[in-house]
Amino acid sequence: MSISLDGLRKTLIQQAVAFGQRPLMARSDGDSANLDEGYIPLLVNFTVEDKAAKGLRKLKDQAEPEPPVYFSALEMTRDHAALLLTGETGSGKTTYARYLSFRLASEDGRARSVARNDLGMRQEEAWNTEAFLPLYLEVSPGHSVRSLMEAAVPGLERLLASKAWAGSSDTLLIILDTLENVGAEAVHLLADAAHVQQAYPRVRLLALAEQEAAMGLVPPAPFARFALLPLLKAQRIDGARALAGPDLEATGIGLGAAAANPAHFAMALAAKTKGEVPEEIVDAWLAHVAGDPQAQTFLCGLAYDRLTGTLDEPELLPVTRVRQLLAARHLVDLAPKVAAAAFRTNPPLWAPVIRSLAARLSEASGVATLVDGLIDGDGEAALRGALLASELSIDTALRQRLSESLLHIIQAGALTPSEREQAGRLLSAWGDPRDLEALATVPGGSFTFGSDTHPNSAPPHTVSVAPFRIGLYPVTNGRYGEFVRATKRAWQSPDGLSPERSSAPATDLTWRDAVAFCAWLTDKWRQEGRLSEEEIVRLPTEPEWERAARGDQPDEGQAILYPWGKVWQDDASNSDEAGFNTTCTVGLFPKGRSPYGCYDMAGQVWEWCTTLWGEDMATPSFRYPYRDDGREEKDAGPAVRRVLRGGCFSSGQQKACCTYRGSLEPDGFWRGNGFRIVVAPA
């Protein structure tokens, strides 16, 4: 079977235009606003500063951090040939996919003013790319991308391989929605989509997945990954104003914390409630749409049956987040073990239900029984149950039991990186029992230094170092915070003193800040007997840093060297491939430890060294071979940059390695720069 180019255009545009007329949310007069009228532009976890910092750059001396200015989902789709967007249940993923399809089919290239933060920053959002044909595909088990394409448009692949497509100016945007439907097969589906893109000209990819289901998903190249953000208050105010709805600033309707979730916001508007917690929203919404208690109970039961799969009615309560909240209310009257058993069948689907159920359980004994059910057994199921249970309101005794599971998740590298990140935050807030000031012993001797993989790192040559000790981890917020409190030194980190970020690397600090910390710690450790009078704490020289990262690994020509070897490994570092786009608790990637046991030497944060670079950002004045030519001068001027090593969370595998060299002025700082200490003879 075949389809013509004109036939393809007609089919896809007809489907996409129909999306614009779908009901989206209720108006204040009781009617429904359609997708075209009610869509609120969604933002992602990527800022203007992040884009600038993909390459290291200068910041003014101790300048006030700029408020974040976020990019929109549409802009990320416009700027990336292959994109994975994740978001929590109810975050608007499907709404965005359908709105984008509608907008492209309508050839709507108008620039629209979009709120970028809650401080009044607004910028225009524009697609400014013509001739895109959106192919919206809802992912389902047992289907490849090619079979989904064939089912949607018979003969599509034959057309893409034809001269007619090669000679056209159209671009096909394949949208893969509800990627969570295929579970662990999602990564294979993305790889299949990448192969389709490689096979045919002018094919772009957009995939969308539920956040909990995508925790362990590492998208293959060329996919970039970003997360949808909750709605800002400014976005909600704009959205209500566009619908001629209530004045949210005057009434407070929909401006509660929980109403930042788009699905919650739609319910809060309909029920005219503020929406501080999800349960408040859904109870008010139920009373609004169902009326009497009996009807409300019946609707909650239907939602539970839809969620368990015993009722197959796609048009009944189509929004998953609504079903989850109603199912939680239904489960209040059942034994907690029922909810725990449901969670084990599909953790991503049922985790939001468990959270809402726990919020409804008024008695501590009910929560304790629920926790017992979640952590019963062993293996990954019990660890996931413990991780979820750790989010609930629990007593001290339960917290102690769960802390052991959280620590195991981190130290064993169990579960997915995103789940370990969550465990790290919880354990940081409760009190991380690890010795985060531990040191690794690095023997002295000669080793291969440098690499031919980048001109600034070449040539590889032999360098000798004396023995030294180096931090197993980068210096953390908790340790740097002690220094700040003791010395009253300025520190402009937005989350440095947050309890759940205590075990993440300290960032937003200059080279001079790091040097001052080392001097303070030298005095402190001498007083505590941890250092002799002949030893000091300082930053590593560039050869010391590389020695600790690569050990005795020889140069391998054009092979990039990592702390674990010369072959890139997934789940070994907090690099751009991990998709966090921020720092995480230290030590979450044990697969990536260096030969001397050091964590996080690839990715996570760029680490300050003592060594000078020069004044030109692109080309070092102090080139290799490394030698005694003044490059370890302590008192160089403010324009002379210092070396940074290791890459950070936004660095790809070419930079998050043992040999790539970065640099920054000694008074510059950024959320991707940190440091680790060395202990050596004075």
Steps between C-alpha positions, in 0.01 A plus 500: 500500500630849423410858580582814307671804646179699471312215665746498790463874549122475497491206744737647756363853487144373537592304814700784650237768435245283678718507813444873532128453556534248783366621838780592739362669811180653635424869467348697784166503313485119498599450136825330400798672343659304218869428458555795268345740751623361829855377441760651735857493358705256706856565617788255540790466744747680275589865542674773305790464746518126436528563128778752551684263733510209255838657433677649804471875514583797717278634774550841653679513832254383767209609282153432633364181340256583223142374553437192285349561156356172376465377143165365387421147385424636153843664479673180606310308232588765244871491588557123534471245220420229756352586839368309801275696736403352835256625760301387799151361454274788404786724385344557158714275279218379277340845497828648379548231232150559363527878522830494311342280233210742471725803483721350230201387296345846532827655378482730798842666507397790722732595784325483838599668823584235761566543873852369572507539879289642782703821510331653198739380228315446173641410159347410169471137398502424127523186289643691199551177305265422212370190323488259793257206484416363847444124529350437844542138616376357828748233607366156587664168596607265226553765237814643345516855374474370144187297578342799674579714195352242264183466708453878508589568137519189280785529252678780687846339495474438127422869451794608722731290281361648177626775270183697577600534866866564415398788275249654740561768762291331771640374829328217686479538876433159655342545843516194727259559788439289815839333481435367851254250350784273388704494823859382459454475122493880476875523437471254209212700357711818512787316330256383233386860451863614466553240227197633311643850527834383362335314215295785355564871440324773700361290783483651850410319824310597814435242774307554822509283810363503853774600742480205739495250215796673334723500809734236362471599138827615341400618152733399216675753279393738356224558755526793739300470822320768702224503759180703494466744788191561715300807410628827638246725672547746215407229250185411692395864523557541125306182426195602701507848348506355147185302579323803649505305823525622858763751604741258667705775659189631675338166587799270548318229304747257345806665654563240770815288495331186365324692223836546327431160343299576183245224564451625856471856372218409262311331786567790738361750248187291450445460875608858583747391765850623583661156487774475760494118502375254236242345731336838562476553126353163414247511785376841389494387139306185587239700686474728198460231231336212688287668763376263769735270699363183343579620150847607614569156646382334179726719287801420721430129459486536123833682505656218704365241256636701205841516666513127576390416147180321601296767321593584140325826418756735337265800500419466871732722709762519223752699708723256693569746779127538572460122513791471743362756744153346492643149543690618809175623655340164418787309669451676834223252580707195401786322678838674442643174367271535197670826406847357565425201277377727222821705524712190439315427175594836345701734727499806268122487459416438866760712680288820472202301632699387805612856575143628487372206706762563770392865517143383561585244769442695821633237738874433526426129531344503154810657349723253687299207365527645150878536540529138621327388183724710280829374644399137542726253320837561339660601173420806290128490580570543871757773433252691286241456771745634759582798280133586462433440870778744587296782347207441735441642847668240719629479855863481613505122531379450143746761376790302645387185319458684174835682530679167465318432173576848367867458583507163323339652189774764487804290584403201285395714206163325516190597303520783244706821521186706556389275784847520654483878469174494694653271764796736527279800569303314767811367671662844491198651677495226763876498559739329259703243702783474246837663569486762228840637605673167438829506309652264245874433500665554161853361470776709353675413178499560128190466281371599157353850512293658224338365186482546125120521514506882518768753397495667843572163666782398265755362482483208741821484698647364822464695824608408852314588819575449868256294706193686626151446633190629323131524588292197411224748423477863392458735796129498586253773586494376857876533546528829316203631697693440824779719361253773400338503844837508675654775287191698387633478144248597232349208308234552238390141450118488471473156661834456679341500845203281407498183719418271207795644305748467786680208334515657152820674386549860611475731196461869419843568646815653357853365491581740784208362702637148455852610602361674811308184594818295475687741732213489752482121486877474550471684833189307600648157428827586675303592812309173474820299452412390147803681352859533609667842507688399184180437299252736338167481325502654153360465153659239272747593232389401153726191490381392847139525391560296185708242686213446746251475214682273250753314713752319281281481189726559197417724207282321244531729200159647425323298770354723771604388848252482787565415863363150434681437168497599133147387411209727592254343743144604566413549866858586593485879535277801546573633151271649239397148401349442847250779437504652852620843384608570857723358769390201705602340828864392475583133446186399309703348214725231651562349155696814419752491785862573414782245549557648849134490598409865434139574411363755252825583320314492167196728485322641806707823539799659334772491767742784570874428481792715610644509147486808278349495151549852361274786395354359178200271561552300180875440509718454808815705545638217712503214254633148532747357578442589863809662653622743763434819303292705745175316438465428875539868596264574791464875448421539132273788395120480486496469120716185504274198495546188713456146371176310559480125455250218468201657327164549668136394480453682167821362343478219247728199498765688298561736794392293803824304498853482643686725256281783370607844629265784589570837660344805667617826656579462871212733591246326278242261637212290373270222619708248304835576669623337821819349638659217697789524742851357514703435815875516443821622665511878533 
